[in-house]
Coordinates of C-alpha atoms and ligand atoms in Angstrom, one line a residue:
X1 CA 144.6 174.7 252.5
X2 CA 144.2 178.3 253.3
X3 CA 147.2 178.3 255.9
X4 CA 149.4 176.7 253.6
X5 CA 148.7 179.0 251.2
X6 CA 148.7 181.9 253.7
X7 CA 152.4 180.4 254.6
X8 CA 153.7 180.4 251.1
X9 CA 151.6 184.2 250.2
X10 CA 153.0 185.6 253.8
X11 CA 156.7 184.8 252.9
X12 CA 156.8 187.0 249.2
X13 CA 154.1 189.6 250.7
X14 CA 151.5 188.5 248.7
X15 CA 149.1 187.5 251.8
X16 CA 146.1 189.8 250.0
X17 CA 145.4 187.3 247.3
X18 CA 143.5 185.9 250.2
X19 CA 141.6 188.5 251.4
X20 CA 138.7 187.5 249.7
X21 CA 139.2 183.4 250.4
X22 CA 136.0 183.3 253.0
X23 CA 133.8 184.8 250.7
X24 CA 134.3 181.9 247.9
X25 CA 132.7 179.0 247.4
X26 CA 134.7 175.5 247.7
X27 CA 135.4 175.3 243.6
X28 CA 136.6 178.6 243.8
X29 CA 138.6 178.2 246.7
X30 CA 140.3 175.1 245.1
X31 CA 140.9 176.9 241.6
X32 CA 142.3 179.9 243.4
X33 CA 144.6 177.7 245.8
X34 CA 146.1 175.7 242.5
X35 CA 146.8 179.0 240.5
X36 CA 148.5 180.4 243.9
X37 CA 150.4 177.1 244.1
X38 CA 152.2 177.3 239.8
X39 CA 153.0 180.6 240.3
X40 CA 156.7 180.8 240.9
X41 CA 157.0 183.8 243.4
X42 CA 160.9 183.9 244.0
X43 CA 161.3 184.4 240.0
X44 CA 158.8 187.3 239.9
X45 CA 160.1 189.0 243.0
X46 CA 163.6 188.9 241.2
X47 CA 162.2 190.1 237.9
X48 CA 160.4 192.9 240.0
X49 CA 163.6 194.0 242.1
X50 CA 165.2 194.1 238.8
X51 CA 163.2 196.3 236.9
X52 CA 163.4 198.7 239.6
X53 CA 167.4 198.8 239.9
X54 CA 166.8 199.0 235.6
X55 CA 169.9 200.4 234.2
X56 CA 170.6 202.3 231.4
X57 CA 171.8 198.7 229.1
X58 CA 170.4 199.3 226.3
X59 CA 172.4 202.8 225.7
X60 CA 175.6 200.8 226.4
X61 CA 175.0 198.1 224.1
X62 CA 173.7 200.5 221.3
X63 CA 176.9 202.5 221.5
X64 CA 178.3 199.0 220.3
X65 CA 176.2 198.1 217.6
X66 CA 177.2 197.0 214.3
X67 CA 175.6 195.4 211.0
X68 CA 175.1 192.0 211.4
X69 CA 175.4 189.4 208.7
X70 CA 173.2 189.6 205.7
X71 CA 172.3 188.0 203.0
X72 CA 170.5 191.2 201.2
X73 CA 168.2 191.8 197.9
X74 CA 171.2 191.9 195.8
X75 CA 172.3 188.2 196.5
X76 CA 168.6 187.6 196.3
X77 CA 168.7 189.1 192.4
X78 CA 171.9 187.5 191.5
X79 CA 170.8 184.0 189.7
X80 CA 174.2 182.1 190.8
X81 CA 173.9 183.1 194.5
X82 CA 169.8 182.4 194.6
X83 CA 169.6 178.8 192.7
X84 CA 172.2 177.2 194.7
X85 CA 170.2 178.5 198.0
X86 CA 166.8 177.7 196.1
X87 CA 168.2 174.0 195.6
X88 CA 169.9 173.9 198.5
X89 CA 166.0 174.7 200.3
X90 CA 164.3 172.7 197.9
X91 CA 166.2 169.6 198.6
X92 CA 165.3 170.1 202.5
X93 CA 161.8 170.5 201.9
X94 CA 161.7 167.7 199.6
X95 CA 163.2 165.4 202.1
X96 CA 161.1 166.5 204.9
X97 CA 163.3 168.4 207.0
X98 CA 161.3 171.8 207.5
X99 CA 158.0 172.3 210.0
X100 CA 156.6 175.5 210.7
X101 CA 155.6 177.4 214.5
X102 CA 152.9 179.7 214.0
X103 CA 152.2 181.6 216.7
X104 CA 149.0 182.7 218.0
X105 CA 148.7 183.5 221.9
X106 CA 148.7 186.8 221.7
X107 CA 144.9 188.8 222.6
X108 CA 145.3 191.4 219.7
X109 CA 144.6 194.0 222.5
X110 CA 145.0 196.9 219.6
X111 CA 142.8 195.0 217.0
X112 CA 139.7 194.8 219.3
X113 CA 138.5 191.7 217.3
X114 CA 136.6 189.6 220.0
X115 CA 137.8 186.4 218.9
X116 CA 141.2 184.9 218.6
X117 CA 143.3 187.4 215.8
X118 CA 143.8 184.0 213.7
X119 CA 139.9 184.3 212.5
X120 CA 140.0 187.6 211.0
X121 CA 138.9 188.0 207.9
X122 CA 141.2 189.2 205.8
X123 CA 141.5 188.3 202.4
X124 CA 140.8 191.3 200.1
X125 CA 138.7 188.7 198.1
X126 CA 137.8 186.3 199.7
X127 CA 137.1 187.3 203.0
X128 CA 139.0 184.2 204.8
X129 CA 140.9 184.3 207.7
X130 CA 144.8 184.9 209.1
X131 CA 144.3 180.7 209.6
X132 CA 142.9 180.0 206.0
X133 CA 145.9 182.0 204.5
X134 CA 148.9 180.7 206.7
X135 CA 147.1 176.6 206.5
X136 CA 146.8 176.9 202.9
X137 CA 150.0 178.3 202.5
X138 CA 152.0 175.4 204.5
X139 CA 149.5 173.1 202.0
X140 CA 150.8 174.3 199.3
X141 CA 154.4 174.0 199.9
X142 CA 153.9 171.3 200.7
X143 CA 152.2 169.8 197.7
X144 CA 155.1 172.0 195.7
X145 CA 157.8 170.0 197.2
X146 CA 155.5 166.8 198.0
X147 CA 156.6 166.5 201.5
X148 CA 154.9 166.8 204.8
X149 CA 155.4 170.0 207.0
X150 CA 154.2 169.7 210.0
X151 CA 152.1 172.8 211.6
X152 CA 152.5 174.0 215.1
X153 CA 150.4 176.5 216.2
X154 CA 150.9 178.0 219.7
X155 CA 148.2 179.6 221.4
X156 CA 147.4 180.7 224.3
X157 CA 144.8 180.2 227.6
X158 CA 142.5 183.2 226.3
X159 CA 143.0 182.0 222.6
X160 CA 143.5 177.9 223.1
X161 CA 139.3 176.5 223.0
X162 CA 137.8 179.4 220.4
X163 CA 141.1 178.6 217.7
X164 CA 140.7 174.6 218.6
X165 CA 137.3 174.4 217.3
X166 CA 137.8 176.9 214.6
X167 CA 140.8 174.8 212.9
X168 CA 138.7 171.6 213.3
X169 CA 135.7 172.8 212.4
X170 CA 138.0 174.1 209.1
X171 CA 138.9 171.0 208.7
X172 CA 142.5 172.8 209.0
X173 CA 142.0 173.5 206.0
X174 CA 143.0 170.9 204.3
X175 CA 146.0 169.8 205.9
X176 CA 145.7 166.0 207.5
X177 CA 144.7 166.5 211.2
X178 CA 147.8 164.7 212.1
X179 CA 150.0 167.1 211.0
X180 CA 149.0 169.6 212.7
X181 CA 149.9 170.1 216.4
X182 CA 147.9 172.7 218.7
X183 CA 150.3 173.6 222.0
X184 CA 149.2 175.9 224.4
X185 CA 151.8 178.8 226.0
X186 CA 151.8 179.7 229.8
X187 CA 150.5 182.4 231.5
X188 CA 152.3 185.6 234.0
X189 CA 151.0 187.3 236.7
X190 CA 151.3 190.8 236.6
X191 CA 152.3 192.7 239.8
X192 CA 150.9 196.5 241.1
X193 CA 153.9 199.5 241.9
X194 CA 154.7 198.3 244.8
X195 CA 155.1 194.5 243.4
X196 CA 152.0 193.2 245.0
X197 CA 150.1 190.6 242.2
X198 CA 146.8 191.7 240.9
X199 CA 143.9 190.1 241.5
X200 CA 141.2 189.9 238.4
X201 CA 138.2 189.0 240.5
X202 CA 137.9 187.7 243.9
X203 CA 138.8 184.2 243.3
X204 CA 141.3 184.7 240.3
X205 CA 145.0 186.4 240.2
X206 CA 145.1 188.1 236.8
X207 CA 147.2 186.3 234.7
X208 CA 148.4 187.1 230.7
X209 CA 150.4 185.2 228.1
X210 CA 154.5 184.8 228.9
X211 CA 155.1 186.5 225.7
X212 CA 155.7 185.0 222.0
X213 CA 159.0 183.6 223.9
X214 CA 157.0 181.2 225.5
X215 CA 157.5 179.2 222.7
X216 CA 160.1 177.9 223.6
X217 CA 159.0 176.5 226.7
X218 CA 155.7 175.6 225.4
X219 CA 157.1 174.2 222.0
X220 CA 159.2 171.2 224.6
X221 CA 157.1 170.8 227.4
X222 CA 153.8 169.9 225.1
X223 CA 156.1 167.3 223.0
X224 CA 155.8 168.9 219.7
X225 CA 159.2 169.4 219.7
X226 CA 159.5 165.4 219.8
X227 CA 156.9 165.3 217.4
X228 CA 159.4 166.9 215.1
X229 CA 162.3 165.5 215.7
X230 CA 160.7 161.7 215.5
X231 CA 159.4 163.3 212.1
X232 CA 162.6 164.2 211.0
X233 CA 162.0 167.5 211.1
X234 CA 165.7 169.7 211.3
X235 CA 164.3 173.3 210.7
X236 CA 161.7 175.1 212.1
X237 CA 160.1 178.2 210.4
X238 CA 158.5 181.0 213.0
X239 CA 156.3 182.8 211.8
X240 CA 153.1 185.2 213.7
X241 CA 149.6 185.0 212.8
X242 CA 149.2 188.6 212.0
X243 CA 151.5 188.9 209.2
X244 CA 149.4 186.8 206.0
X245 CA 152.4 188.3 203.8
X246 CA 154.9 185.6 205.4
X247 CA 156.7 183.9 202.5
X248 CA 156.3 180.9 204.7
X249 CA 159.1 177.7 204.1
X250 CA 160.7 180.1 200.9
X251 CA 163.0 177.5 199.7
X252 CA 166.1 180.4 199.1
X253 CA 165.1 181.7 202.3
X254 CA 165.5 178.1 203.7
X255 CA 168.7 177.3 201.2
X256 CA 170.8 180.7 202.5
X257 CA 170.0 179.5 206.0
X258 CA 171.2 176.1 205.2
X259 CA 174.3 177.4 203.4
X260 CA 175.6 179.8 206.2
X261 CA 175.2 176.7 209.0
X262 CA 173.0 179.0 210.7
X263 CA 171.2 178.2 213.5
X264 CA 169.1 181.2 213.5
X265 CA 168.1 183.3 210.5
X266 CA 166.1 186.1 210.8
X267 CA 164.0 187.9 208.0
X268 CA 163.9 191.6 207.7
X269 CA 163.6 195.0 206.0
X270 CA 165.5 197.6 204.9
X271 CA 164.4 200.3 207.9
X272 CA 162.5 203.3 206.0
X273 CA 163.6 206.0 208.6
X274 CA 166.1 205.6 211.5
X275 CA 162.9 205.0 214.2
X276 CA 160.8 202.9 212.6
X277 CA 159.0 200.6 215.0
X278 CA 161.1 197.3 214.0
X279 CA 163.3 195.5 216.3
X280 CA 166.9 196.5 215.3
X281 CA 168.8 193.7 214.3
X282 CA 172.7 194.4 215.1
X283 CA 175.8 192.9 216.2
X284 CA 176.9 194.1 219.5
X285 CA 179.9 191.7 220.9
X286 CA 180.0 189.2 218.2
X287 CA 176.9 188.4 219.3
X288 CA 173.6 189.2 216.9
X289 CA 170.9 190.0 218.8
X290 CA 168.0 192.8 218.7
X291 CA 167.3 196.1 220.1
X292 CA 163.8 197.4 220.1
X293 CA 163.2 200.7 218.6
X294 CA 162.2 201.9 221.9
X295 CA 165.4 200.8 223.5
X296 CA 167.5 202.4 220.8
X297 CA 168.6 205.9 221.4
X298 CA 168.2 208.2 218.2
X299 CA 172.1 208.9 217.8
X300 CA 172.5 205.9 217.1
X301 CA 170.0 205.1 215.2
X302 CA 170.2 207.9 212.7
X303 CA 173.8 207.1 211.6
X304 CA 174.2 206.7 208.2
X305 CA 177.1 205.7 205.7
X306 CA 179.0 207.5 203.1
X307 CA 176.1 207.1 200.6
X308 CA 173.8 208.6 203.2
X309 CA 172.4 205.0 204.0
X310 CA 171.1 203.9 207.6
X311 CA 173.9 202.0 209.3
X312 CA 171.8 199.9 211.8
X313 CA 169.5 199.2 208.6
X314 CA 168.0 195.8 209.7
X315 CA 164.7 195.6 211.2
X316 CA 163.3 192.5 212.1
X317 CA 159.6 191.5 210.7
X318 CA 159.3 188.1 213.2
X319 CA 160.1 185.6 210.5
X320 CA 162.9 183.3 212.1
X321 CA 164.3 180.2 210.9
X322 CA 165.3 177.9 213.7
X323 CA 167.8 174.7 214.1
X324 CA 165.7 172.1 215.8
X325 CA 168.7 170.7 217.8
X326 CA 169.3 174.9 218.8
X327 CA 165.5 175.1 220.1
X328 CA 166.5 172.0 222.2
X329 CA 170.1 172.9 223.6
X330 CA 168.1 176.3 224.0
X331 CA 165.3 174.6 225.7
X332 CA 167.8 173.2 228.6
X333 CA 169.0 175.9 230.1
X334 CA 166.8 178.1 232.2
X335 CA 167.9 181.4 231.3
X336 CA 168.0 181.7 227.6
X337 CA 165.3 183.8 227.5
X338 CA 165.1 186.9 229.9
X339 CA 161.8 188.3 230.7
X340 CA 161.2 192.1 229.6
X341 CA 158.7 194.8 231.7
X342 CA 156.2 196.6 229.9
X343 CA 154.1 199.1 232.0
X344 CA 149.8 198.1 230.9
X345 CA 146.6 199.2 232.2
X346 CA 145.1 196.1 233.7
X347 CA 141.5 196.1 235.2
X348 CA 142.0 194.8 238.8
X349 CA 139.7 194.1 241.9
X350 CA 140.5 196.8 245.0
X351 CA 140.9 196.0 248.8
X352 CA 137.1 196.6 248.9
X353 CA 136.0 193.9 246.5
X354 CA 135.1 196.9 243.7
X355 CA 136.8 196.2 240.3
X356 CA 138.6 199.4 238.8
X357 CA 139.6 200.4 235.2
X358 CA 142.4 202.3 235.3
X359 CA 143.1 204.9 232.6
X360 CA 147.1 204.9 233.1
X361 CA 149.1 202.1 233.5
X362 CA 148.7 200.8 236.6
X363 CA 150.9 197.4 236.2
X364 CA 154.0 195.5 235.2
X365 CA 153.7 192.7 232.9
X366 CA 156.3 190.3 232.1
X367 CA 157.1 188.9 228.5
X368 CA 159.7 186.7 226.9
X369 CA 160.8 187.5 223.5
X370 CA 161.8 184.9 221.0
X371 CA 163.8 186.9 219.1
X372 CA 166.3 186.8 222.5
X373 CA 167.7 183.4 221.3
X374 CA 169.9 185.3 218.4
X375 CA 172.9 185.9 221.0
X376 CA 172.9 182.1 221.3
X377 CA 173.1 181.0 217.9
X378 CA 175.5 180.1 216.0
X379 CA 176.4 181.7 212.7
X380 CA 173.3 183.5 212.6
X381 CA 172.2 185.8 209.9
X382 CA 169.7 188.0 208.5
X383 CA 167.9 187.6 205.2
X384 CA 166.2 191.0 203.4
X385 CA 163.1 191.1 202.1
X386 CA 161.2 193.5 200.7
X387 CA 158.3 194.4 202.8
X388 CA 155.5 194.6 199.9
X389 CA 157.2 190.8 199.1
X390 CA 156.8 189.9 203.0
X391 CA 155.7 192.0 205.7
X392 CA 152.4 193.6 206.8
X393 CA 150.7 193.1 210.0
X394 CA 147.2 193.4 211.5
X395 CA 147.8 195.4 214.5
X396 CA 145.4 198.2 214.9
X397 CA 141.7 198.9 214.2
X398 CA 140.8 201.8 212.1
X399 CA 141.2 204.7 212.0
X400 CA 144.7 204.3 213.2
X401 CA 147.1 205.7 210.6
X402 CA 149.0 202.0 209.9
X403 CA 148.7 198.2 210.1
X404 CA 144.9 198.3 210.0
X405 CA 143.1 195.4 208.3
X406 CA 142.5 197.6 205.3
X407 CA 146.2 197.8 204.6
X408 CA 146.9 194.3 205.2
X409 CA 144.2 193.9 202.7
X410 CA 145.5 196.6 200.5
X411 CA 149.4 195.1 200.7
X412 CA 147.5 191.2 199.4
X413 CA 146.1 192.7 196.8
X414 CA 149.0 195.1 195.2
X415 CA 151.4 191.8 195.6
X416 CA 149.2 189.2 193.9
X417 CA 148.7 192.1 191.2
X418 CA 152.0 192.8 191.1
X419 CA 152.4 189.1 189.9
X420 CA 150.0 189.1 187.9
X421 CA 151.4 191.6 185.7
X422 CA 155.1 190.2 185.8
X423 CA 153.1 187.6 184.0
X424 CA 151.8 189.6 181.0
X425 CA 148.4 190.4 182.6
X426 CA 146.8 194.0 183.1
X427 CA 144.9 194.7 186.1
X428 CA 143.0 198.3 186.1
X429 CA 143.9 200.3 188.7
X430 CA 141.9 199.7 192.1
X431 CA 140.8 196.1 191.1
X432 CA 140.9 193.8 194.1
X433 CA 143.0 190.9 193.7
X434 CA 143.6 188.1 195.7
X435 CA 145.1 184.5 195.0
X436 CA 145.0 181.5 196.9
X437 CA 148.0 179.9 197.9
X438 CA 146.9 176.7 196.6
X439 CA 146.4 178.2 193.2
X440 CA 149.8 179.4 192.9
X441 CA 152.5 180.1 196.1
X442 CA 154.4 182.1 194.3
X443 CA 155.1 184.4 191.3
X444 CA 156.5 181.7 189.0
X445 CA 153.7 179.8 189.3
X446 CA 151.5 182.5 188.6
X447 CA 153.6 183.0 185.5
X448 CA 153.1 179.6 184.1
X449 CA 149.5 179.8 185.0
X450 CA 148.4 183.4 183.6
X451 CA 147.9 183.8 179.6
X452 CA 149.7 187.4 179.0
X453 CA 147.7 189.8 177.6
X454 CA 144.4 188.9 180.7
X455 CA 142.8 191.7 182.0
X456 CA 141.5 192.1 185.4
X457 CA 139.0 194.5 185.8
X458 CA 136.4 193.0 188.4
X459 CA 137.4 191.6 191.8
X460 CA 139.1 188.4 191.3
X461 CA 139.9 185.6 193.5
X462 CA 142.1 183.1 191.4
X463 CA 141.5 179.7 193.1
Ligands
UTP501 P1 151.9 191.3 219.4 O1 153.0 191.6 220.4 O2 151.8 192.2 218.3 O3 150.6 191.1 220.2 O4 152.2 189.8 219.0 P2 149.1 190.9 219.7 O5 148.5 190.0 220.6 O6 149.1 190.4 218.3 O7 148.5 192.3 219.8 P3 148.3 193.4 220.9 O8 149.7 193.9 221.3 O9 147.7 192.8 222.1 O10 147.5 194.5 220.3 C1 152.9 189.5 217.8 C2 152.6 188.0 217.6 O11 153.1 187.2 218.7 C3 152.0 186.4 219.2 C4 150.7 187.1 218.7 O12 149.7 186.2 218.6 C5 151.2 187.7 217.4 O13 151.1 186.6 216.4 N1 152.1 186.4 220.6 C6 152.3 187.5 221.4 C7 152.0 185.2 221.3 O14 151.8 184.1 220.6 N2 152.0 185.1 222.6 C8 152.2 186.2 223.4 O15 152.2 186.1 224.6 C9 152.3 187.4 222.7

């Protein structure tokens, strides 16, 4: 086995991975020889090579950008243009045409939680998890609409056994085991300056998710994405685990994305100042497609219209509606998703066996994005929301200045108060509030449940 594997190693310059292969016991030796043997060397030799010849693209293309389609909060506020989209989604989700991705691979590196992000607590009430909110959401949509939508929930190899058991053991909760579908995304090495792969112990290359783009991959190759078609399934809502604002299967949302025969339609925000860290969603070619704050130069992204507005005003919040037959024309050809480069600090074992920590980045890891299907879709648009309506994300642990827990908690409670009084109620200031999905998804239905005139002046979980 070794030589082969010496062979193969010897031909990309990768021969160290086996400088420890004497010292290793026969498992070890075997489960080193079969990660050797996936890993696809002429691919990250190419994607190394490239990031070193790198390019000033993204300057080019922002130079091009323009607004790309939107449906915005005034079409949202005028009653003709929202009904006919609300009927338009209600009559897919009553016919069983919508199933929802949730993704969950990711290791919440920044959160420092030691347990897969899904089973924070976070519920300002409540306490329950990212998983109890987004599962009890889908439940209650689809009660509201009494059809089935189907869950998908990627994870990942460092997240795939711990959120297993904790769904099950949740009893998923509450949505029938079959409907639910756990698919597991693959993994990429990451390779050193000089392009050489890193190795995480003696008998293990290190190895990290491919990226929320893996999706795509992963979505086909586990069958879920047969699961939905033989479902009947014809739109797929994306959503990611860390955002428990996601106004998951909104049936306008769905209906304008219905209405515009788009095959991709992307949620987002009204950007707050010209660098805010959002992907940009633009046009650029007749193409829509995003550029990440960090790729957009600030010339461009400071330039406003007449009435001192942002031009390049979209940013994306990760909330994607998908075509199913578009994820599988996608799914066919091997380059709709590109990798991107992002320069990490990972822990690696040294030519001497000792394992170091470095304290810069020492390596390149490679990603997919999913958002890098917009240039392939067609007639894709972009719905606004506003962010206290749909967007806040648990990215950091305290004290860092945003997306801690404590906002995310913060930004539940001010929106379920926020309905609360559009129905009549008064809650005193600094009163907790927190309402479960299956209580009511939405405003209206807070409406019709709340007597006006209710005060809230103790922590309240309405459930
Ligand atoms: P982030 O890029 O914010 O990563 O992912 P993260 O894992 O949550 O946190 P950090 O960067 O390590 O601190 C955004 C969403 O995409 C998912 C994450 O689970 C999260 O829902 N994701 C990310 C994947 O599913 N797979 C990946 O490979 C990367």
């Amino acid at each position: 086995m070794k030589s082969q594997l010496e062979e193969k190693l010897n031909q990309y310059g990768q021969a160290h991975l086996l400088r420890f292969w004497d010292e290793l016991n026969e498992a070890e030796q075997a489960s080193l020889g079969k990660q050797i043997e996936a890993f696809d060397f002429e691919l990250i030799q190419t994607l190394f090579t490239n990031q070193q010849s790198g390019g000033n693209k993204w300057a080019e293309l922002a130079a091009k950008a323009e607004v790309p389609p939107a449906i915005t909060l005034q079409d949202f506020a005028n009653p003709q243009s929202y009904d006919e989209a609300y009927s338009l989604g209600k009559a897919a989700l009553e016919s069983g045409k919508l199933g929802m991705i949730l993704v969950a691979g990711g290791q919440g590196s920044r959160l420092g939680f030691n347990h897969p992000k899904g089973m924070f607590p976070i519920g300002p009430v409540s306490d329950c998890s990212l998983y109890q909110i987004h599962c009890e959401k889908i439940l209650a949509r689809s009660k509201q609409f009494g059809a089935t939508i189907p869950l998908y929930v990627m994870t990942s190899p460092p997240t795939h056994d711990e959120t297993t058991k904790f769904l099950s053991e949740n009893n998923f909760f509450g949505i029938p085991e079959s409907d639910v579908k756990i698919f597991c995304q693959g993994v990429m090495p990451a390779v050193d300056q000089s392009g050489k792969l890193l190795l995480e112990s003696k008998s293990k290359v290190f190895v990290s998710p491919d990226g929320h783009g893996g999706t795509l991959g992963a979505f086909v190759n586990s069958g879920c994405l047969d699961d939905a078609k033989s479902r009947g399934v014809e739109h797929i809502f994306y959503g990611q685990v860390d955002n428990p604002l996601i106004q998951i299967c909104d049936p306008a949302l769905i209906g304008y994305h219905l209405k515009s025969g788009s095959e991709m339609t992307s949620q987002v925000v009204r950007k707050n100042e010209p660098t805010q860290k959002v992907g940009n969603v633009v046009v650029v070619d007749d193409a829509v497609q995003i550029i990440e704050y960090s790729d957009l130069p600030e010339k461009y992204a400071s330039q406003t219209n007449e009435d001192g507005s942002l031009k390049l005003w979209a940013g994306s919040i990760a909330v994607h509606i998908f075509a199913t037959d578009f994820l599988e024309r996608s799914s066919q050809s091997s380059d709709a998703l590109p990798f991107h480069q992002a320069r990490k600090k990972v822990p690696f074992i040294n030519e001497l066996g000792a394992r170091l920590k470095p304290s810069q980045p020492n390596a390149i890891k490679f990603e997919r994005f999913i958002f890098d299907l917009l240039p392939s879709a067609k007639n894709a648009i972009v719905c606004e929301v506003d962010p206290a309506d749909g967007f806040c994300a648990v990215k950091n642990a305290p004290p860092a200045p945003s997306e801690t827990p404590q906002h995310v908690k913060d930004a539940i409670s001010a929106l379920h108060t926020r309905w609360l009084e559009a129905a009549g109620a008064t809650v005193e200031e600094g009163t907790p509030i927190e309402i479960n999905p299956l209580y009511a998804p939405d405003a209206a239905t807070v409406a019709a449940k709340t007597e006006s005139g209710t005060t809230f002046n103790q922590p309240t979980y309405l459930q």
